[in-house]
Amino acid sequence: MAGNLGAPVAAGVYNVYTGELAGTVTPTAAPVGLEPPRVCAPCGRRMVVQGRPDGWWARCSRHGQVGSADLGARR
Ligand SMILES: [Zn+2]
């Protein structure tokens, strides 16, 4: 598993926006960096999402927190 990307978005099992199985549609780093993910990719749980002036973070109770800065989206 990619250590540099947050686990909640790196696994790609579930679509991080819709919560459906990702299937052939794997979210890439670019759209993930622009819009907060709402669903944890490895487990499908709905994450706590917080917007910030410089980006966002999202937290899964099992897989931890990921932020836009972690995905290289910081401008
Ligand atoms: Zn999770």
Coordinates of N, CA and C and ligand atoms in Angstrom, one line a residue:
M1 N 0.8 -1.2 0.0 CA 0.0 0.0 0.0 C 0.9 1.2 0.0
A2 N 0.5 2.2 -0.7 CA 1.3 3.5 -0.8 C 1.3 4.2 0.5
G3 N 2.5 4.3 1.0 CA 2.7 4.9 2.3 C 2.5 6.4 2.3
N4 N 2.7 7.1 1.2 CA 2.6 8.5 1.2 C 1.2 9.0 1.1
L5 N 0.4 8.3 0.5 CA -1.0 8.7 0.4 C -1.8 8.2 1.6
G6 N -2.8 9.0 2.0 CA -3.6 8.6 3.1 C -4.4 7.3 2.8
A7 N -4.4 6.4 3.8 CA -5.1 5.1 3.6 C -6.6 5.3 3.2
P8 N -7.3 6.3 3.7 CA -8.7 6.4 3.4 C -9.0 6.7 1.9
V9 N -7.9 7.1 1.2 CA -8.2 7.3 -0.3 C -7.3 6.5 -1.2
A10 N -6.3 5.8 -0.6 CA -5.3 5.2 -1.4 C -5.7 3.8 -1.9
A11 N -6.6 3.1 -1.1 CA -7.0 1.7 -1.4 C -7.8 1.6 -2.7
G12 N -8.7 2.5 -2.8 CA -9.5 2.5 -4.1 C -10.5 1.4 -4.2
V13 N -10.9 0.8 -3.0 CA -11.9 -0.3 -3.0 C -13.3 0.3 -3.3
Y14 N -13.6 1.4 -2.5 CA -14.8 2.1 -2.7 C -14.5 3.5 -3.3
N15 N -15.5 3.9 -4.1 CA -15.4 5.3 -4.6 C -15.6 6.2 -3.5
V16 N -14.6 7.1 -3.3 CA -14.5 8.0 -2.1 C -15.6 9.1 -2.2
Y17 N -16.3 9.2 -3.3 CA -17.3 10.2 -3.3 C -18.7 9.7 -3.2
T18 N -18.9 8.5 -3.8 CA -20.2 7.9 -3.8 C -20.4 6.8 -2.9
G19 N -19.3 6.1 -2.4 CA -19.4 5.0 -1.5 C -19.7 3.7 -2.2
E20 N -19.9 3.7 -3.5 CA -20.1 2.5 -4.3 C -18.7 1.8 -4.5
L21 N -18.8 0.6 -4.9 CA -17.5 -0.1 -5.2 C -16.9 0.6 -6.4
A22 N -15.6 0.8 -6.3 CA -14.9 1.6 -7.3 C -15.0 0.9 -8.7
G23 N -14.9 -0.4 -8.7 CA -14.9 -1.1 -10.0 C -13.8 -0.6 -10.9
T24 N -14.2 -0.2 -12.1 CA -13.2 0.3 -13.0 C -12.9 1.8 -12.9
V25 N -13.6 2.4 -12.1 CA -13.4 3.9 -11.9 C -12.6 4.1 -10.6
T26 N -11.3 4.4 -10.8 CA -10.5 4.6 -9.7 C -10.2 6.1 -9.6
P27 N -10.6 6.7 -8.5 CA -10.3 8.1 -8.4 C -8.8 8.4 -8.4
T28 N -8.4 9.4 -9.1 CA -7.0 9.8 -9.2 C -6.7 10.9 -8.2
A29 N -5.4 11.2 -8.1 CA -5.0 12.1 -7.0 C -5.5 13.5 -7.4
A30 N -5.7 13.8 -8.6 CA -6.1 15.2 -9.0 C -7.5 15.5 -8.5
P31 N -8.5 14.8 -8.9 CA -9.8 15.2 -8.4 C -10.0 15.0 -6.9
V32 N -9.3 14.0 -6.3 CA -9.3 13.8 -4.9 C -8.7 15.1 -4.2
G33 N -7.7 15.7 -4.8 CA -7.1 16.8 -4.2 C -8.0 18.1 -4.2
L34 N -8.9 18.1 -5.2 CA -9.8 19.3 -5.4 C -11.0 19.2 -4.6
E35 N -11.5 18.0 -4.3 CA -12.8 17.9 -3.6 C -12.6 16.9 -2.5
P36 N -13.1 17.2 -1.3 CA -12.9 16.2 -0.2 C -13.6 14.9 -0.5
P37 N -12.9 13.8 -0.2 CA -13.6 12.5 -0.3 C -14.6 12.4 0.9
R38 N -15.6 11.7 0.7 CA -16.7 11.5 1.7 C -16.8 10.1 2.3
V39 N -16.2 9.2 1.5 CA -16.3 7.8 2.0 C -14.9 7.2 2.0
C40 N -14.6 6.4 3.0 CA -13.3 5.8 3.1 C -13.1 4.7 2.1
A41 N -12.1 4.8 1.3 CA -11.9 3.8 0.2 C -11.7 2.4 0.7
P42 N -10.9 2.1 1.7 CA -10.8 0.7 2.1 C -12.0 0.0 2.8
C43 N -12.8 0.8 3.5 CA -13.9 0.2 4.3 C -15.3 0.7 4.0
G44 N -15.4 1.8 3.2 CA -16.7 2.3 2.8 C -17.4 3.0 3.9
R45 N -16.8 3.3 5.0 CA -17.4 4.1 6.0 C -17.5 5.6 5.5
R46 N -18.5 6.3 6.0 CA -18.6 7.7 5.7 C -17.6 8.4 6.7
M47 N -16.9 9.3 6.1 CA -15.8 10.0 6.9 C -16.3 11.3 7.4
V48 N -15.7 11.8 8.4 CA -15.9 13.1 8.9 C -15.1 14.1 8.0
V49 N -15.7 15.0 7.4 CA -15.0 15.9 6.5 C -15.1 17.3 7.0
Q50 N -14.0 18.0 7.0 CA -13.9 19.4 7.4 C -13.2 20.2 6.3
G51 N -13.9 21.2 5.9 CA -13.2 22.1 4.9 C -12.4 23.2 5.7
R52 N -11.3 23.6 5.0 CA -10.4 24.6 5.6 C -10.1 25.6 4.5
P53 N -9.7 26.8 5.0 CA -9.3 27.8 4.0 C -8.3 27.3 3.0
D54 N -7.4 26.5 3.4 CA -6.3 26.0 2.5 C -6.5 24.6 2.0
G55 N -7.7 24.1 2.2 CA -7.9 22.7 1.7 C -9.0 22.0 2.6
W56 N -8.7 20.8 2.9 CA -9.7 20.0 3.7 C -9.0 18.8 4.3
W57 N -9.7 18.2 5.3 CA -9.3 16.9 5.8 C -10.5 16.1 5.9
A58 N -10.3 14.8 5.9 CA -11.3 13.8 6.1 C -10.8 12.7 7.0
R59 N -11.7 12.2 7.9 CA -11.2 11.2 8.9 C -12.1 10.0 8.9
C60 N -11.5 8.9 8.8 CA -12.1 7.6 9.1 C -11.8 7.1 10.5
S61 N -12.8 6.6 11.2 CA -12.5 6.2 12.6 C -11.6 5.0 12.6
R62 N -11.5 4.3 11.6 CA -10.6 3.1 11.5 C -9.3 3.3 10.8
H63 N -9.3 4.2 9.8 CA -8.1 4.3 8.9 C -7.4 5.6 9.1
G64 N -7.9 6.5 9.9 CA -7.2 7.7 10.2 C -7.6 8.8 9.3
Q65 N -6.8 9.9 9.3 CA -7.1 11.1 8.7 C -6.2 11.3 7.5
V66 N -6.9 12.0 6.5 CA -6.1 12.4 5.3 C -6.5 13.8 4.9
G67 N -5.6 14.5 4.4 CA -5.9 15.9 4.1 C -5.4 16.3 2.7
S68 N -5.9 17.4 2.2 CA -5.5 17.8 0.9 C -4.0 18.0 0.8
A69 N -3.4 18.4 1.8 CA -2.0 18.6 1.8 C -1.3 17.3 1.6
D70 N -1.8 16.2 2.2 CA -1.2 14.9 2.1 C -1.2 14.4 0.6
L71 N -2.1 14.9 -0.1 CA -2.2 14.5 -1.5 C -1.5 15.5 -2.5
G72 N -0.8 16.4 -1.9 CA -0.1 17.4 -2.7 C -0.9 18.4 -3.4
A73 N -2.1 18.7 -2.8 CA -3.0 19.6 -3.4 C -2.8 21.1 -2.9
R74 N -1.9 21.2 -1.9 CA -1.7 22.5 -1.3 C -1.1 23.4 -2.4
R75 N -1.6 24.6 -2.5 CA -1.1 25.6 -3.5 C -0.3 26.6 -2.8
Ligands
ZN1 ZN -11.8 3.3 6.7

